[in-house]
XYZ file of C-alpha atoms in Angstrom:
434
model
C 0.000 0.000 0.000
C 2.715 2.383 0.950
C 5.806 3.053 -1.069
C 9.081 4.324 0.298
C 9.814 7.999 -0.084
C 13.045 9.684 -1.027
C 13.318 12.437 1.558
C 16.684 13.562 0.265
C 15.362 14.770 -3.061
C 15.993 18.448 -3.656
C 14.792 20.692 -6.447
C 17.717 22.359 -8.162
C 17.177 25.748 -9.702
C 19.050 26.764 -12.813
C 19.286 30.515 -13.186
C 20.604 31.315 -16.608
C 21.642 34.923 -15.976
C 25.161 33.949 -17.006
C 23.803 32.432 -20.207
C 21.966 35.653 -21.028
C 25.123 37.725 -20.285
C 27.185 35.486 -22.564
C 24.507 35.870 -25.225
C 24.626 39.669 -25.024
C 28.449 39.691 -25.203
C 28.270 37.322 -28.177
C 25.883 39.646 -29.999
C 28.088 42.687 -29.375
C 31.227 40.857 -30.564
C 29.324 39.560 -33.554
C 28.266 43.107 -34.381
C 31.844 44.276 -34.253
C 32.912 41.458 -36.549
C 30.118 42.355 -38.933
C 31.394 45.922 -38.985
C 34.843 44.602 -39.894
C 33.358 42.401 -42.630
C 34.711 39.277 -40.877
C 31.310 37.688 -40.682
C 28.654 37.779 -43.417
C 25.548 39.763 -42.494
C 23.376 36.982 -43.866
C 24.450 34.563 -41.114
C 22.958 35.935 -37.902
C 24.080 34.505 -34.582
C 21.152 33.212 -32.554
C 21.557 32.915 -28.804
C 19.019 30.749 -27.004
C 18.625 31.086 -23.252
C 16.607 28.585 -21.273
C 13.912 30.005 -18.988
C 14.448 30.149 -15.246
C 12.484 27.414 -13.479
C 10.460 28.602 -10.484
C 11.095 26.578 -7.334
C 8.320 28.065 -5.224
C 5.375 25.701 -5.065
C 2.003 25.389 -3.480
C 0.503 22.186 -2.331
C -1.341 19.564 -4.313
C -0.277 17.294 -7.147
C -1.636 15.342 -10.099
C -1.492 11.592 -9.859
C -4.150 9.699 -11.749
C -4.319 11.684 -14.971
C -1.207 11.724 -17.158
C 0.239 15.202 -17.367
C 1.738 17.032 -20.272
C 5.462 16.822 -20.874
C 6.847 20.296 -20.508
C 9.600 21.389 -22.842
C 11.649 24.556 -22.132
C 10.683 27.556 -24.210
C 13.675 29.225 -25.770
C 11.976 32.576 -26.177
C 10.474 33.037 -22.724
C 11.400 36.060 -20.648
C 14.353 37.028 -22.828
C 15.108 40.658 -23.648
C 17.355 41.115 -26.686
C 19.000 44.411 -27.542
C 20.970 44.095 -30.762
C 22.993 47.203 -31.552
C 25.696 46.972 -34.213
C 27.852 50.091 -34.666
C 29.814 50.281 -37.950
C 33.396 51.549 -38.010
C 32.619 54.275 -40.533
C 29.590 56.519 -41.073
C 27.459 54.870 -43.777
C 26.265 56.781 -46.792
C 22.610 57.930 -46.584
C 20.283 55.389 -48.123
C 16.581 55.055 -48.761
C 16.634 51.261 -48.891
C 14.154 49.393 -46.757
C 15.819 47.266 -44.099
C 15.702 43.539 -44.744
C 15.385 40.925 -42.016
C 19.166 40.399 -42.186
C 19.952 44.063 -41.599
C 20.315 45.572 -38.154
C 17.605 48.134 -37.457
C 18.874 49.090 -33.986
C 15.536 48.211 -32.397
C 14.940 46.661 -29.010
C 12.910 43.470 -28.921
C 9.937 43.807 -26.612
C 8.343 41.169 -24.438
C 4.908 41.885 -25.870
C 3.618 38.695 -27.539
C 3.090 38.831 -31.304
C -0.331 37.242 -30.878
C -2.679 37.582 -27.943
C -3.553 34.428 -26.062
C -7.182 35.388 -26.669
C -6.665 35.206 -30.427
C -4.953 31.826 -30.127
C -7.783 30.408 -28.038
C -10.452 31.726 -30.388
C -8.613 30.424 -33.458
C -8.129 27.032 -31.783
C -11.721 26.863 -30.584
C -10.610 25.384 -27.293
C -9.108 26.605 -24.022
C -6.050 24.806 -22.638
C -6.434 25.012 -18.873
C -3.963 23.685 -16.324
C -5.336 22.304 -13.082
C -4.835 19.686 -10.398
C -5.859 16.138 -11.239
C -5.696 14.704 -7.723
C -7.284 17.182 -5.311
C -10.970 16.337 -4.805
C -13.125 19.414 -4.469
C -10.707 21.615 -6.426
C -9.209 19.702 -9.331
C -9.850 16.018 -9.778
C -10.076 13.589 -12.658
C -12.732 10.981 -11.916
C -11.537 7.803 -13.612
C -14.866 6.086 -13.066
C -16.969 8.801 -14.684
C -14.235 9.920 -17.036
C -14.713 13.584 -16.209
C -12.991 16.500 -14.533
C -14.540 17.953 -11.388
C -13.844 20.659 -8.861
C -13.868 24.327 -7.945
C -10.776 25.187 -10.018
C -11.997 23.010 -12.877
C -15.240 24.987 -12.969
C -13.309 28.251 -13.207
C -11.575 26.841 -16.282
C -15.076 26.384 -17.664
C -15.922 29.968 -16.684
C -13.154 31.279 -18.942
C -14.173 28.954 -21.786
C -17.779 30.136 -21.551
C -16.642 33.767 -21.644
C -14.202 33.388 -24.531
C -15.859 30.728 -26.684
C -19.464 30.750 -25.509
C -19.082 27.077 -24.606
C -18.075 25.956 -21.118
C -17.237 22.487 -22.444
C -14.652 23.766 -24.937
C -11.782 23.039 -22.550
C -8.852 20.680 -22.666
C -7.754 20.129 -19.071
C -4.048 19.608 -18.469
C -3.156 17.955 -15.171
C -0.098 19.704 -13.730
C 2.087 18.652 -10.811
C 4.381 20.545 -8.448
C 7.335 18.225 -9.037
C 10.566 18.716 -10.932
C 11.488 22.187 -12.140
C 8.034 23.531 -11.405
C 6.179 21.930 -14.262
C 3.062 24.008 -13.761
C 4.779 27.377 -14.189
C 6.791 26.197 -17.189
C 3.513 25.076 -18.781
C 2.336 28.688 -18.662
C 5.589 30.164 -19.931
C 5.921 27.840 -22.909
C 2.257 27.973 -23.921
C 1.287 24.415 -23.007
C -1.651 25.983 -21.158
C -3.424 29.308 -21.702
C -4.349 29.758 -18.053
C -3.974 27.789 -14.843
C -6.440 27.391 -11.994
C -4.588 25.075 -9.629
C -4.691 26.076 -5.926
C -1.675 28.329 -6.515
C -0.638 31.080 -4.106
C -0.030 34.586 -5.434
C 3.445 35.699 -4.297
C 5.739 38.552 -5.284
C 8.444 36.117 -6.377
C 6.117 34.483 -8.884
C 4.533 37.735 -10.008
C 7.886 39.194 -11.100
C 9.071 36.000 -12.778
C 7.189 36.092 -16.049
C 3.772 35.283 -14.580
C 0.631 37.302 -13.924
C -2.205 36.632 -11.482
C -5.907 37.295 -11.728
C -8.411 37.962 -8.946
C -8.226 35.715 -5.899
C -10.838 32.987 -6.246
C -10.206 31.310 -2.890
C -8.853 32.845 0.311
C -7.088 30.044 2.129
C -4.694 29.653 5.038
C -2.030 27.162 6.038
C -2.611 24.879 8.992
C -1.999 21.297 10.178
C -3.744 17.940 10.223
C -3.097 15.668 13.213
C -4.499 12.494 14.730
C -7.431 12.876 17.088
C -5.582 11.153 19.914
C -2.394 13.244 19.541
C -3.420 15.873 22.084
C -2.411 18.591 19.602
C -4.910 21.437 19.415
C -2.816 24.559 18.748
C 0.347 25.585 16.911
C 2.331 25.682 20.159
C 1.351 22.073 20.855
C 3.383 21.095 17.784
C 6.695 21.945 19.491
C 9.088 19.027 19.082
C 6.920 17.365 16.423
C 7.931 15.796 13.143
C 5.973 17.544 10.395
C 5.478 16.321 6.827
C 5.638 19.090 4.213
C 6.125 19.348 0.450
C 9.604 20.538 -0.395
C 10.056 23.822 -2.247
C 6.524 25.033 -1.532
C 5.152 28.091 0.218
C 4.023 25.644 2.902
C 7.643 24.734 3.662
C 8.687 28.398 3.727
C 5.807 29.430 5.995
C 6.494 26.532 8.359
C 10.130 27.562 8.780
C 9.273 31.260 9.184
C 6.546 30.846 11.790
C 8.231 28.182 13.907
C 11.487 30.155 13.909
C 9.648 33.329 14.921
C 7.880 31.491 17.759
C 10.995 29.665 18.910
C 9.413 26.257 18.346
C 11.613 23.253 17.616
C 10.400 20.811 14.979
C 11.715 18.246 12.527
C 10.632 18.778 8.911
C 10.026 15.638 6.902
C 10.405 16.773 3.272
C 8.888 15.122 0.201
C 9.527 16.186 -3.395
C 5.856 16.185 -4.316
C 2.665 16.886 -2.407
C 1.118 13.586 -3.504
C 3.631 11.761 -1.300
C 2.725 13.639 1.871
C -0.528 11.982 2.738
C 0.465 8.316 2.345
C 3.530 9.111 4.491
C 1.418 10.813 7.141
C -1.144 8.004 7.011
C 1.653 5.474 7.607
C 2.826 7.371 10.692
C 6.052 8.840 9.341
C 5.240 12.176 10.974
C 3.122 13.622 13.769
C 1.412 16.194 11.565
C 1.124 17.242 7.933
C 0.892 20.880 6.875
C -0.642 22.541 3.833
C -3.499 24.875 2.929
C -6.572 24.112 5.009
C -8.648 23.371 1.910
C -6.157 20.771 0.720
C -6.012 19.150 4.144
C -9.807 18.914 4.225
C -9.762 17.321 0.787
C -6.929 14.880 1.472
C -8.378 13.873 4.839
C -11.090 12.036 2.910
C -8.444 9.922 1.157
C -6.838 8.584 4.361
C -7.435 5.013 5.503
C -9.523 6.223 8.490
C -10.596 9.833 7.856
C -12.484 10.135 11.143
C -9.265 9.510 13.081
C -7.799 12.824 11.910
C -8.644 16.477 12.437
C -7.583 19.771 10.852
C -6.739 22.202 13.652
C -8.289 25.659 13.737
C -5.114 27.763 14.008
C -3.681 29.272 10.814
C -0.091 30.347 10.202
C -0.620 32.204 6.909
C -3.061 33.631 4.434
C -2.953 32.056 0.995
C -4.615 33.958 -1.884
C -5.297 31.366 -4.583
C -6.333 32.230 -8.106
C -5.656 32.085 -11.848
C -2.150 32.347 -13.286
C -1.206 33.203 -16.869
C 1.605 34.722 -18.910
C 2.506 38.345 -18.198
C 2.633 41.194 -20.735
C -0.612 40.248 -22.469
C -2.973 42.926 -21.230
C -5.942 41.747 -23.263
C -5.745 38.209 -21.881
C -5.283 39.545 -18.358
C -8.447 41.626 -18.786
C -10.427 38.691 -20.176
C -9.552 36.275 -17.367
C -9.931 38.981 -14.713
C -13.397 40.085 -15.772
C -14.591 36.523 -16.339
C -13.797 35.813 -12.676
C -15.271 39.124 -11.530
C -18.491 38.320 -13.398
C -19.093 35.323 -11.113
C -18.477 37.430 -7.989
C -20.541 40.410 -9.150
C -23.406 38.107 -10.089
C -23.545 36.749 -6.552
C -23.423 40.304 -5.165
C -26.485 41.122 -7.278
C -28.191 37.766 -6.504
C -28.041 36.666 -10.130
C -27.585 32.902 -10.363
C -28.253 29.929 -12.622
C -31.862 29.695 -11.502
C -32.903 33.228 -12.450
C -30.386 34.590 -14.956
C -32.351 33.687 -18.093
C -35.416 35.525 -16.805
C -33.386 38.550 -15.679
C -31.778 38.784 -19.107
C -35.238 39.335 -20.592
C -35.640 42.487 -18.579
C -34.841 43.777 -15.106
C -35.216 47.157 -13.466
C -31.705 47.065 -11.998
C -29.310 48.732 -14.465
C -26.375 46.954 -12.796
C -27.870 43.609 -13.773
C -28.510 44.803 -17.320
C -24.895 45.919 -17.716
C -23.558 42.667 -16.246
C -25.614 40.529 -18.615
C -24.716 42.610 -21.671
C -28.203 43.977 -22.261
C -26.755 47.477 -21.885
C -23.266 48.661 -22.765
C -20.518 47.249 -24.960
C -18.193 45.866 -22.309
C -17.858 42.441 -23.900
C -16.890 43.928 -27.248
C -14.285 46.093 -25.539
C -12.699 42.915 -24.151
C -12.784 41.178 -27.531
C -15.708 38.985 -26.425
C -19.421 38.757 -27.073
C -21.457 41.255 -25.064
C -23.314 38.438 -23.319
C -20.115 36.760 -22.040
C -21.210 37.089 -18.397
C -24.666 35.739 -19.229
C -23.057 32.662 -20.789
C -20.854 32.159 -17.722
C -23.791 32.233 -15.328
C -26.114 30.106 -17.473
C -23.527 27.414 -18.174
C -21.421 27.387 -14.983
C -23.063 29.647 -12.398
C -22.138 32.526 -10.147
C -19.434 32.239 -7.492
C -21.832 30.811 -4.915
C -23.136 28.199 -7.367
C -19.578 27.064 -8.076
C -18.528 27.011 -4.419
C -21.552 25.143 -3.121
C -21.484 22.563 -5.906
C -17.884 21.592 -5.170
C -17.143 22.489 -1.543
C -20.416 23.350 0.185
C -22.680 21.669 2.744
C -23.882 18.978 0.338
C -20.340 17.779 -0.404
C -18.031 15.540 1.666
C -15.898 18.595 2.513
C -18.579 20.877 3.976
C -16.249 23.876 3.880
C -17.754 26.990 5.392
C -17.707 30.020 3.135
C -15.811 32.185 5.637
C -14.094 34.974 3.679
C -15.075 33.325 0.396
C -18.366 35.092 -0.054
C -19.399 38.476 -1.366
C -18.878 41.418 0.968
C -22.636 42.052 1.173
C -23.669 38.478 1.982
C -22.763 38.226 5.638
C -20.020 38.861 8.138
C -16.516 37.971 7.057
C -17.050 38.006 3.300
C -14.223 39.721 1.433
C -15.041 38.988 -2.201
C -15.820 42.082 -4.249
C -15.909 42.973 -7.914
C -15.263 46.359 -9.463
C -18.475 47.647 -11.030
C -19.458 46.828 -14.586
C -19.813 50.399 -15.824
């Protein structure tokens, strides 16, 4: 039942700054040689720099569904400034520069084609998610279908962009290796990722962009009922299982150091290994986001023998991730998510949206559903994009309750994950559609 784990595995980060520096020097030297007529101008030197893998991970991993093989993208996050200065002043010319001639321009990071255009041309959204986290991202082998909160937000984007929530190819992504999930975004294997991923500054400045937070989470611990552990301080001296290279590992070290608590970390290279190890008694506690612990508790041999403690050691804003420097795609994903939140604010849901679209006295509802205004067209979408989202997938509350609510095995309370006007503690809010 239980396989041995390699606790010594470490994720090695390659940072190719030196490669980029060598590339720049090579270009400058090449330019000088061109000026001296030692190299033909028709034979450009191409320098390829591998992208920098991200080693910061969140919890969760794909297991049952085969995941895409991620190949490095040679053109990701590379700025190229080619400036060749000739030895002598050239004679004035009116010739148009050819591709082989130096035009002294700086290559920008702006993509030549928007992700939106690619998705619309393809007729299908490529969405990265978890394949082994029930409630959030899960491939049901019996039913042959994808399920979960994050999975439904993939469908939200598909409904907005293509008018069809089923026009999605789900790509199961893991947290192992050189951060497969982030490389999948950078090299275009996926168009967007909804995969219980924490928004951090380190990720935001490393070629990625984040959309609105879809789930406000927090890190905590799962322990055995008979352990006597009820608070963080009770964990002093414990052995704690944690996924290596994740925000969970970093938070654990920070908080226990700050509190002066001794502990022994038991590191595993992938989150999918944590729970079998914990279930087999290799550690006193396992730590991750509370939502993941609640989900994984149901997979243990005796779920009722374990409890997720109330204390939290962090706040984890989880949401969509996509490539940076594509403003149109950022706007599309952002406002698709906001449409689900704003709909719940206005009490527009799957049960009443069709009727409200026929006519409603609230101008906010009319703007949201595209009856008034041209907001969809301004995004490059149909004006009824929000209407399609709500009809086909639902508002935020519909999505939450279907996957995580009181009628599910997880019974997760909404807590902060409800609209600001729907009860104490709700922090979700959308900018107005106007």
